[in-house]
Amino acid sequence: MYRTHSNGELRIENVGQEVTLAGWVQKTRDKGFMIWVDLRDRYGITQLIFDADRTSKKMVEEAKTLGREFVIQVKGEVIERVSKNSNIPTGEIEILVKELTILNKSLVPPFTIEDETDGGDELRMKYRYLDIRRNPVKNNLIFRSKVAIETRKYLSNQGFIEVETPVLIKSTPEGARDFVVPSRMNEGQFYALPQSPQTFKQLLMVGGLDKYFQIVKCFRDEDLRADRQPEFTQIDCEMAFVEQEDILNTFEGLTRYLLKEINGVEIDKFPRITYEYAMKTYGNDKPDIRFDMKFGELNDVAQHKDFGVFNNAELVVGIAVPGGNAYTRKEIDNLIEWIKRPQVGALGMVYVRCNEDGSFKSSVDKFYTEEDLAKWAEKTNAKAGDLICILSGNTDKVRTQLSILRMELATRLGLRKPNEFAPLWVLDFPLLEWDEESKRYHAMHHPFTSPKPEDMHLLDTDPGKVRANAYDMVLNGNEIGGGSIRIHDKKTQALMFDHLGFTPEQAKEQFGFLMNAFEYGAPPHGGLAFGLDRLVAILGGQETIRDFIAFPKNNSGRDVMIDAPSKIDDAQLKELCLKLDL
């Protein structure tokens, strides 16, 4: 037995006991005749004392050889500390060491293994196995485990069955690029890694399993942006004989359960808004509703004067920044420069100060009267002391730009509080979206999403206006899950493939197995997948998913720790019938 107790376990009531501990050397303090060592493991830190007067000079000399991150085992007596440390649970005791065994020596670590480290991101990713020893990373992984365990509890209690689906599948067009895997036994043919278990979970519904879930790895070969990873984890779920309302209620329940069990937070309301309302009011389909700053469209009250910037714009829209009138002119100018950055792309910004006395001062005073500006304040719900920020231009672009500005201002104002949680559903997404590059419609979610029955007649005449029976769960300005009611009959699925530009032959080649299954009594079904990485990060009060993944990739999709991806030798290429053309 390497240890009788963990390093976070012993307390004052254990004084007098003989114990065996093991772990890593956090730090040492050498007083010559006496040495203190902080011994660390996953559970905490225990102070060791090597005292020449109470044990032996040899023991003290041996302790002087200990370096940071040495792995050691000690045997000794629990004694009361003279100088207690109230910052750690074991701070009232220490171990008077009688035996010391060095289990493994360590090189000097490339960064300090402490909560506040001196290591940069790339260095810590290269030595991730050392970074995991730090409390912030360790605690994040323990937190992730707790979320996964509670998720399994909830879904199992709701009658869901956990089923594993294949990782080597067929390449199918689902939006992003597939990672492909050559098959040695089938020359010239390739598997693909699944972007999601979409078709398999639908087949499980055809198979009669009724309620399925899986915490599953998914893979997408896409350019990494907005804190994404090429491999990520989903809480993947599907249900048969359900309508949209059944699914929304089930996963509202899961979200409520996790917030209560993990965060101790009770959530009463899950607002529901349409995609169209989200875009018009917040400029994006995953709005953060922990704060207000809703969009106010100003075309009818701003395009009647000689201000060409507004008159020539498709949309004039503004937000009221609470307390923003306190901004200095320099601060406003800096804000304008911020939104002109390429990442945002605005050409400029008009602003209006809402003074405490009820008057208004604007950067376009010479074009508009106080009465005009008062109407702008009414449209944006601005109050005395606020600042109205107004952008104009192409509708889609200006909504996106103002949405980015809204989030930035909320961050600066401290309105995005990590310990507050504001979930909502976004419903009625467009079924299809036009792609300028390919000059055709693409599925906004995936090809198996069911159209709203009342919009089916528009598929031939106005496909862009067809709404999907689809829904997203949003939490604190992040999409944490999405799903839809699926198509479950061959005729409608064939019609969908046709509108997506598939020939009957292409549809059969890609999805013939699913179309065939639909001819054997497929039930109505639908589902939802939560992004576990994102969900865990938000529940943990953060938004960076990398911090909650044990071995993440960097922004180039590389694992710098094991140096992957890497080349393979010519013999492997030959065996796989591959030839490089670089």
C-alpha positions as MATLAB code, in Angstrom:
seq = 'MYRTHSNGELRIENVGQEVTLAGWVQKTRDKGFMIWVDLRDRYGITQLIFDADRTSKKMVEEAKTLGREFVIQVKGEVIERVSKNSNIPTGEIEILVKELTILNKSLVPPFTIEDETDGGDELRMKYRYLDIRRNPVKNNLIFRSKVAIETRKYLSNQGFIEVETPVLIKSTPEGARDFVVPSRMNEGQFYALPQSPQTFKQLLMVGGLDKYFQIVKCFRDEDLRADRQPEFTQIDCEMAFVEQEDILNTFEGLTRYLLKEINGVEIDKFPRITYEYAMKTYGNDKPDIRFDMKFGELNDVAQHKDFGVFNNAELVVGIAVPGGNAYTRKEIDNLIEWIKRPQVGALGMVYVRCNEDGSFKSSVDKFYTEEDLAKWAEKTNAKAGDLICILSGNTDKVRTQLSILRMELATRLGLRKPNEFAPLWVLDFPLLEWDEESKRYHAMHHPFTSPKPEDMHLLDTDPGKVRANAYDMVLNGNEIGGGSIRIHDKKTQALMFDHLGFTPEQAKEQFGFLMNAFEYGAPPHGGLAFGLDRLVAILGGQETIRDFIAFPKNNSGRDVMIDAPSKIDDAQLKELCLKLDL';
ca = [
       0.000    0.000    0.000;
       1.582    3.257   -1.151;
      -0.679    5.404    1.040;
      -3.118    5.074    3.895;
      -4.613    8.538    3.342;
      -4.790   11.154    0.620;
      -3.061   14.509    0.990;
      -6.360   16.319    1.489;
      -7.771   14.010    4.116;
      -6.019   14.381    7.486;
      -7.386   16.731   10.172;
      -6.661   17.695   13.795;
      -8.566   14.626   15.058;
      -5.943   12.429   13.331;
      -3.122   13.708   15.568;
      -1.076   10.801   16.952;
      -1.830    8.417   14.092;
       0.912    6.710   12.080;
       0.214    7.296    8.369;
       1.687    6.656    4.932;
       1.344    9.327    2.253;
       2.480    9.583   -1.357;
       2.462   12.314   -3.962;
       4.420   15.070   -5.673;
       6.700   17.612   -4.019;
       5.024   21.003   -4.439;
       7.732   23.046   -2.697;
      10.354   22.818    0.044;
      11.468   25.256    2.726;
      14.938   24.643    4.152;
      15.836   26.022    7.607;
      19.078   24.011    7.821;
      18.279   21.687   10.714;
      14.592   21.515    9.751;
      12.876   21.153    6.366;
       9.234   21.525    5.438;
       7.849   19.919    2.272;
       4.410   20.469    0.748;
       3.224   17.109   -0.582;
       0.511   17.278   -3.244;
      -1.881   14.851   -4.891;
      -5.254   15.163   -6.580;
      -6.986   15.639   -3.225;
      -4.922   18.417   -1.695;
      -1.689   19.318    0.098;
      -0.222   18.044    3.355;
       2.798   19.643    4.996;
       5.662   17.320    5.937;
       8.301   18.191    8.502;
      11.810   16.726    8.615;
      13.311   17.584   12.017;
      16.851   16.517   12.991;
      16.018   16.728   16.704;
      12.974   14.461   16.468;
      14.042   12.010   13.750;
      17.602   12.082   12.393;
      20.110   14.309   10.613;
      20.248   11.711    7.836;
      16.533   12.174    7.192;
      17.008   15.945    6.922;
      19.937   15.550    4.529;
      17.885   13.188    2.382;
      15.016   15.692    2.325;
      17.415   18.355    1.031;
      17.795   16.337   -2.195;
      14.101   16.626   -3.024;
      13.241   18.745   -6.031;
       9.951   20.084   -7.349;
       7.651   17.352   -8.706;
       9.677   14.468   -7.242;
       7.334   11.564   -6.490;
       7.826   10.402   -2.929;
       6.353    8.200   -0.242;
       6.616    9.064    3.448;
       5.710    7.349    6.694;
       5.319    9.299    9.894;
       3.167   10.636   12.702;
       0.384   13.201   12.411;
       1.233   16.119   14.726;
      -0.373   19.487   15.401;
       1.160   22.400   13.520;
       2.611   25.226   15.556;
       1.940   27.751   12.794;
      -1.439   26.831   11.345;
      -2.572   27.568    7.777;
      -6.277   28.375    7.494;
      -6.085   28.489    3.685;
      -5.979   24.713    3.267;
      -8.175   21.987    4.855;
      -5.105   20.176    6.289;
      -3.651   23.388    7.713;
      -3.898   22.391   11.380;
      -1.626   19.351   11.104;
       1.663   18.185    9.590;
       3.471   14.857    9.280;
       6.636   14.278   11.279;
       8.449   12.118    8.719;
      10.216    8.985    9.946;
      10.745    7.233    6.592;
      11.254    8.723    3.127;
      11.235    6.841   -0.180;
      11.910    8.595   -3.470;
       9.668    6.785   -5.948;
      10.719    8.847   -8.958;
      12.852   11.908   -9.555;
      11.732   14.771  -11.790;
      13.397   17.217  -14.115;
      12.750   20.849  -13.269;
       9.287   21.534  -14.794;
       9.166   24.060  -17.676;
       6.599   26.108  -15.745;
       5.429   26.342  -12.147;
       2.805   23.796  -11.120;
       0.683   26.307   -9.240;
      -2.745   27.906   -9.620;
      -1.132   31.051  -11.053;
       1.515   29.696  -13.384;
       4.201   31.369  -15.475;
       3.584   29.073  -18.465;
       1.968   30.310  -21.690;
      -0.801   28.427  -23.523;
       1.410   26.655  -26.084;
       3.977   25.614  -23.458;
       1.302   24.261  -21.125;
      -0.365   22.377  -24.003;
       2.977   20.816  -24.932;
       3.328   19.586  -21.344;
      -0.373   19.047  -20.728;
       0.315   16.122  -18.383;
       2.030   18.636  -16.096;
      -0.662   21.270  -16.573;
      -3.283   18.756  -15.390;
      -1.541   18.681  -12.003;
      -2.520   22.351  -11.519;
      -5.738   22.893   -9.549;
      -7.580   24.950  -12.206;
      -7.162   22.274  -14.900;
      -7.625   19.348  -12.526;
     -10.789   20.871  -11.080;
     -12.172   21.571  -14.560;
     -11.779   17.914  -15.519;
     -13.394   16.774  -12.259;
     -16.207   19.252  -12.930;
     -16.673   17.855  -16.458;
     -16.891   14.343  -15.032;
     -19.584   15.465  -12.600;
     -21.661   17.020  -15.409;
     -21.388   13.807  -17.463;
     -22.386   11.644  -14.483;
     -25.407   13.821  -13.671;
     -26.436   13.831  -17.341;
     -26.393   10.043  -17.421;
     -28.402    9.933  -14.197;
     -31.117   12.224  -15.518;
     -31.460   10.595  -18.927;
     -31.406    7.069  -17.500;
     -34.142    8.020  -15.038;
     -36.159    9.340  -17.984;
     -35.999    5.937  -19.693;
     -33.213    6.672  -22.202;
     -30.950    3.819  -23.308;
     -27.251    4.492  -23.856;
     -26.123    3.019  -27.175;
     -22.697    3.296  -28.817;
     -22.639    3.982  -32.552;
     -19.764    3.358  -35.012;
     -16.792    5.691  -35.341;
     -15.739    4.397  -38.768;
     -18.641    5.305  -41.047;
     -19.436    6.458  -44.573;
     -18.627    9.972  -45.748;
     -21.857   11.968  -46.019;
     -22.395   15.676  -46.680;
     -23.610   17.155  -43.381;
     -22.138   20.648  -43.588;
     -18.470   20.515  -42.575;
     -15.694   18.467  -44.147;
     -15.275   14.899  -42.989;
     -12.074   13.459  -41.599;
     -11.433   10.421  -43.795;
      -9.637    7.174  -42.937;
      -8.196    4.910  -45.672;
      -9.169    1.242  -45.550;
      -6.289   -1.195  -46.049;
      -8.642   -4.125  -46.658;
     -10.729   -2.236  -49.229;
      -8.253   -0.666  -51.641;
      -9.034    2.882  -52.723;
     -11.935    3.229  -50.307;
     -12.277    5.330  -47.205;
     -14.161    5.501  -43.960;
     -15.140    8.844  -42.483;
     -15.216    9.893  -38.849;
     -18.746   10.956  -37.863;
     -19.661   14.630  -37.662;
     -22.492   13.330  -35.482;
     -24.290    9.987  -35.071;
     -27.244   11.503  -36.964;
     -28.243    8.680  -39.294;
     -27.484    5.968  -36.726;
     -29.701    7.477  -34.065;
     -32.500    7.711  -36.620;
     -31.956    4.047  -37.461;
     -32.163    3.241  -33.738;
     -35.609    4.853  -33.755;
     -36.565    2.672  -36.713;
     -35.214   -0.213  -34.629;
     -37.743    0.576  -31.914;
     -35.415    1.701  -29.108;
     -37.676    4.700  -28.495;
     -35.267    6.787  -26.363;
     -31.537    6.826  -27.112;
     -28.621    8.809  -25.760;
     -24.869    8.732  -26.013;
     -22.015   10.915  -24.793;
     -20.063   10.672  -28.003;
     -17.021   12.007  -29.848;
     -17.724   13.858  -33.088;
     -15.287   15.102  -35.737;
     -15.346   18.005  -38.187;
     -12.477   19.007  -40.446;
     -13.163   22.733  -40.504;
     -11.134   25.856  -39.952;
     -10.892   26.413  -36.227;
     -12.515   29.637  -35.046;
     -14.490   30.847  -32.057;
     -12.869   28.381  -29.688;
     -13.699   25.210  -31.609;
     -11.965   21.848  -31.680;
     -11.695   19.334  -34.558;
     -12.937   16.631  -32.176;
     -15.623   17.485  -29.674;
     -18.163   15.728  -27.487;
     -21.945   15.699  -27.760;
     -24.713   14.576  -25.450;
     -26.596   13.027  -28.342;
     -30.281   12.145  -27.895;
     -33.194   10.900  -29.991;
     -36.822   10.074  -29.170;
     -39.585    8.334  -31.122;
     -43.324    9.076  -31.152;
     -42.732   12.667  -30.070;
     -43.537   16.154  -31.255;
     -41.425   19.261  -30.786;
     -43.083   20.114  -27.459;
     -42.126   16.733  -25.984;
     -38.475   17.301  -26.825;
     -38.404   20.870  -25.532;
     -39.928   19.783  -22.222;
     -37.507   16.856  -21.836;
     -34.384   18.929  -22.362;
     -35.617   21.894  -20.402;
     -35.832   19.286  -17.658;
     -32.237   18.173  -18.212;
     -30.974   21.764  -18.193;
     -32.920   22.602  -15.022;
     -31.579   19.447  -13.374;
     -27.952   20.204  -14.253;
     -28.184   23.838  -13.154;
     -29.634   22.746   -9.814;
     -27.335   19.770   -9.168;
     -24.142   21.357  -10.467;
     -24.637   25.049   -9.703;
     -27.389   25.114   -7.092;
     -29.437   27.417   -9.340;
     -33.213   27.149   -9.819;
     -34.502   28.225  -13.232;
     -38.209   28.987  -13.627;
     -38.555   30.261  -17.162;
     -37.267   29.106  -20.530;
     -38.326   31.888  -22.904;
     -39.090   30.854  -26.470;
     -38.389   33.168  -29.373;
     -38.350   32.641  -33.122;
     -35.242   32.832  -35.257;
     -36.711   35.859  -37.018;
     -37.294   37.674  -33.701;
     -33.788   36.783  -32.473;
     -32.154   38.233  -35.581;
     -34.287   41.375  -35.531;
     -33.939   42.028  -31.783;
     -30.418   40.799  -31.008;
     -28.692   40.415  -34.377;
     -27.863   36.748  -33.900;
     -29.547   33.403  -33.282;
     -27.948   32.786  -29.868;
     -28.713   35.948  -27.882;
     -27.453   36.588  -24.375;
     -30.534   37.702  -22.436;
     -28.827   38.243  -19.071;
     -29.013   41.934  -20.007;
     -31.282   44.076  -22.166;
     -29.915   46.362  -24.924;
     -32.458   45.159  -27.468;
     -32.202   46.541  -31.005;
     -34.405   49.467  -31.979;
     -34.970   49.823  -35.723;
     -34.945   53.486  -36.719;
     -35.657   53.592  -40.450;
     -39.021   55.315  -40.068;
     -37.670   58.003  -37.726;
     -34.171   58.512  -39.184;
     -34.522   58.440  -42.971;
     -36.573   61.595  -43.433;
     -33.743   64.161  -43.301;
     -30.709   64.984  -45.461;
     -28.339   62.515  -43.838;
     -27.309   60.337  -46.771;
     -25.588   57.665  -44.654;
     -28.958   56.738  -43.159;
     -31.061   57.454  -46.243;
     -29.022   55.067  -48.384;
     -28.969   52.286  -45.800;
     -31.095   49.174  -45.903;
     -31.316   49.251  -42.096;
     -30.704   51.885  -39.430;
     -30.616   50.287  -35.989;
     -29.448   51.228  -32.508;
     -29.046   50.075  -28.918;
     -29.204   51.974  -25.634;
     -26.115   51.515  -23.467;
     -27.102   51.835  -19.796;
     -25.154   54.637  -18.129;
     -23.227   55.190  -21.360;
     -23.610   58.972  -21.253;
     -20.776   58.911  -18.708;
     -18.369   57.899  -21.494;
     -15.895   60.617  -22.432;
     -15.497   61.712  -26.035;
     -12.191   59.836  -26.110;
     -13.866   56.643  -24.890;
     -16.561   56.960  -27.567;
     -13.925   57.579  -30.262;
     -12.072   54.465  -29.093;
     -15.338   52.512  -29.332;
     -15.846   53.738  -32.893;
     -12.316   52.657  -33.803;
     -13.012   49.276  -32.169;
     -16.002   48.561  -34.408;
     -14.055   49.648  -37.496;
     -11.628   46.779  -36.994;
     -11.717   44.124  -39.759;
     -13.129   41.611  -37.251;
     -16.280   43.766  -36.980;
     -16.183   45.724  -40.234;
     -18.421   48.716  -39.470;
     -17.701   51.934  -41.373;
     -18.581   54.156  -38.439;
     -21.074   54.819  -35.670;
     -23.541   57.566  -34.842;
     -24.200   58.200  -31.169;
     -26.688   60.136  -29.065;
     -26.114   61.241  -25.474;
     -29.258   61.077  -23.345;
     -28.639   63.811  -20.780;
     -30.004   63.721  -17.238;
     -32.094   66.864  -17.910;
     -33.960   65.135  -20.743;
     -32.048   66.821  -23.565;
     -30.049   65.024  -26.258;
     -26.651   65.617  -27.828;
     -25.727   63.738  -30.990;
     -22.852   63.403  -33.433;
     -25.396   64.271  -36.172;
     -27.028   67.263  -34.484;
     -26.956   69.351  -37.614;
     -29.286   66.915  -39.397;
     -31.740   66.085  -36.615;
     -33.777   67.985  -34.049;
     -34.261   67.186  -30.362;
     -37.708   65.877  -31.275;
     -36.103   63.441  -33.771;
     -33.599   62.225  -31.209;
     -36.343   61.745  -28.643;
     -38.025   59.340  -31.064;
     -34.755   57.428  -31.390;
     -34.612   57.163  -27.611;
     -38.169   55.848  -27.555;
     -37.387   53.224  -30.212;
     -34.296   51.983  -28.369;
     -35.862   52.290  -24.902;
     -33.086   54.693  -23.880;
     -33.326   56.525  -20.583;
     -31.651   59.605  -19.140;
     -27.973   58.841  -18.617;
     -27.802   56.307  -21.469;
     -25.878   56.414  -24.730;
     -27.523   55.365  -27.996;
     -25.152   53.652  -30.458;
     -26.453   53.520  -34.047;
     -25.172   51.606  -37.073;
     -26.519   51.493  -40.613;
     -25.996   49.589  -43.837;
     -26.861   46.185  -45.307;
     -29.416   44.497  -43.031;
     -27.546   41.260  -42.396;
     -24.152   42.911  -41.970;
     -25.313   45.711  -39.700;
     -27.218   43.316  -37.443;
     -24.102   41.203  -37.060;
     -21.950   44.264  -36.356;
     -24.347   45.676  -33.778;
     -24.629   42.258  -32.136;
     -20.835   42.130  -31.704;
     -20.888   45.668  -30.289;
     -23.726   44.765  -27.909;
     -21.746   41.842  -26.498;
     -18.557   43.881  -26.177;
     -20.343   46.680  -24.332;
     -22.025   44.186  -22.006;
     -18.630   42.661  -21.218;
     -17.125   46.080  -20.496;
     -20.091   46.974  -18.286;
     -19.861   43.718  -16.320;
     -23.330   42.587  -17.432;
     -22.239   39.093  -18.514;
     -22.000   37.622  -15.040;
     -20.760   34.010  -15.104;
     -22.793   33.024  -12.035;
     -26.073   34.092  -13.672;
     -27.795   31.732  -16.107;
     -30.345   32.741  -18.717;
     -31.479   29.872  -20.986;
     -33.923   30.178  -23.870;
     -35.153   28.321  -26.930;
     -34.788   29.700  -30.443;
     -37.404   28.150  -32.741;
     -38.528   28.149  -36.365;
     -35.183   28.345  -38.138;
     -35.157   28.577  -41.925;
     -35.040   25.114  -43.444;
     -32.676   26.177  -46.237;
     -30.097   28.911  -46.751;
     -28.765   30.194  -50.048;
     -25.080   29.723  -50.794;
     -23.680   32.310  -53.204;
     -20.614   30.249  -54.062;
     -22.466   27.124  -55.196;
     -25.582   29.061  -56.295;
     -27.925   26.661  -54.570;
     -29.718   26.067  -51.312;
     -28.098   24.147  -48.456;
     -29.736   22.671  -45.374;
     -29.330   25.133  -42.512;
     -29.093   22.234  -40.042;
     -28.875   18.943  -41.953;
     -30.794   17.173  -44.746;
     -32.959   15.149  -42.330;
     -34.687   18.121  -40.696;
     -38.440   18.181  -41.203;
     -40.077   21.275  -42.726;
     -42.992   22.851  -40.884;
     -46.040   21.071  -42.377;
     -47.774   24.401  -42.990;
     -44.799   25.602  -45.084;
     -44.467   22.551  -47.321;
     -46.279   24.283  -50.181;
     -43.506   26.906  -50.335;
     -40.762   24.394  -51.141;
     -41.331   24.754  -54.872;
     -42.266   28.438  -55.035;
     -40.244   30.160  -52.284;
     -37.870   27.668  -50.588;
     -36.054   30.405  -48.632;
     -39.231   31.062  -46.630;
     -39.787   27.477  -45.521;
     -39.342   27.129  -41.768;
     -37.756   24.067  -40.213;
     -39.189   22.096  -37.334;
     -35.897   22.913  -35.598;
     -34.848   24.405  -32.294;
     -31.699   25.522  -30.477;
     -31.064   25.731  -26.755;
     -29.138   28.908  -25.905;
     -27.454   29.603  -22.570;
     -25.742   32.904  -21.769;
     -25.211   33.829  -25.398;
     -23.928   30.413  -26.474;
     -25.700   27.715  -28.435;
     -25.358   24.684  -26.180;
     -27.672   22.360  -28.084;
     -29.749   22.005  -31.180;
     -32.044   19.566  -32.867;
     -35.156   19.026  -34.904;
     -38.078   16.824  -35.691;
     -36.776   14.520  -38.416;
     -38.205   13.483  -41.715;
     -39.414    9.902  -41.266;
     -40.868    8.972  -44.648;
     -39.077    8.231  -47.904;
     -41.199   10.547  -50.057;
     -40.512   13.687  -48.035;
     -36.842   12.788  -47.647;
     -36.506   12.340  -51.420;
     -38.184   15.736  -51.926;
     -35.715   17.330  -49.506;
     -32.730   15.771  -51.289;
     -34.104   17.073  -54.590;
     -34.278   20.640  -53.273;
     -30.720   20.309  -51.967;
     -29.496   19.485  -55.458;
     -29.033   15.727  -55.083;
     -29.898   13.588  -58.082;
     -31.879   10.430  -57.215;
     -28.720    8.435  -57.897;
     -26.626   10.605  -55.556;
     -29.244   10.398  -52.831;
     -29.353    6.623  -53.132;
     -25.558    6.326  -53.095;
     -25.163    8.559  -50.046;
     -28.249    7.706  -48.019;
     -29.823    4.633  -49.582;
     -29.555    2.717  -46.300;
     -31.657    5.372  -44.520;
     -34.219    5.666  -47.324;
     -34.621    1.883  -47.320;
     -35.118    1.882  -43.542;
     -37.931    4.422  -43.900;
     -39.864    1.828  -45.939;
     -40.023   -0.538  -42.968;
     -42.271    1.397  -40.607;
     -40.186    4.328  -39.387;
     -41.904    6.092  -36.458;
     -42.146    9.889  -36.141;
     -39.024   10.945  -34.292;
     -36.797   13.842  -33.341;
     -33.926   14.712  -31.099;
     -31.359   17.098  -29.827;
     -27.620   17.163  -29.188;
     -25.953   19.244  -26.506;
     -22.334   20.286  -26.993;
     -20.843   18.859  -23.796;
     -17.625   20.896  -24.005;
     -19.498   24.199  -24.293;
     -22.137   23.247  -21.723;
     -19.503   22.301  -19.158;
     -17.538   25.509  -19.739;
     -20.607   27.708  -19.213;
     -21.761   25.788  -16.142;
     -18.203   26.233  -14.877;
     -18.472   30.002  -15.291;
     -16.201   30.169  -18.345;
     -16.558   30.175  -22.114;
     -13.270   28.613  -23.264;
     -13.920   24.953  -23.995;
     -10.225   24.092  -24.231;
      -9.891   24.545  -20.471;
     -12.342   21.668  -19.916;
     -10.791   19.178  -22.361;
      -8.031   16.897  -21.088;
      -5.884   16.970  -24.218;
      -7.073   19.766  -26.546;
      -5.749   20.778  -29.962;
      -4.368   24.242  -30.672;
      -5.843   26.775  -33.123;
      -4.196   24.943  -36.027;
      -5.766   21.636  -35.048;
      -2.455   20.262  -33.788;
      -1.768   18.265  -30.667;
       1.561   19.867  -29.758;
       2.096   17.368  -26.933;
       2.259   14.244  -29.114;
       3.031   16.203  -32.321;
      -0.007   15.144  -34.304;
      -0.923   15.067  -37.126;
       2.336   13.583  -38.352;
       3.774   11.945  -41.450;
       3.550    8.207  -42.048;
       6.279    6.225  -43.722;
       6.314    5.016  -47.318;
       5.570    1.425  -46.313;
       2.299    2.500  -44.658;
       1.365    4.625  -47.662;
       1.975    1.698  -49.988;
      -0.041   -0.635  -47.766;
      -2.952    1.810  -47.924;
      -2.582    2.334  -51.700;
      -1.939    6.038  -51.149;
       0.407    8.374  -52.974;
       1.174   11.888  -51.784;
       1.069   14.791  -54.218;
       2.295   17.781  -52.209;
];
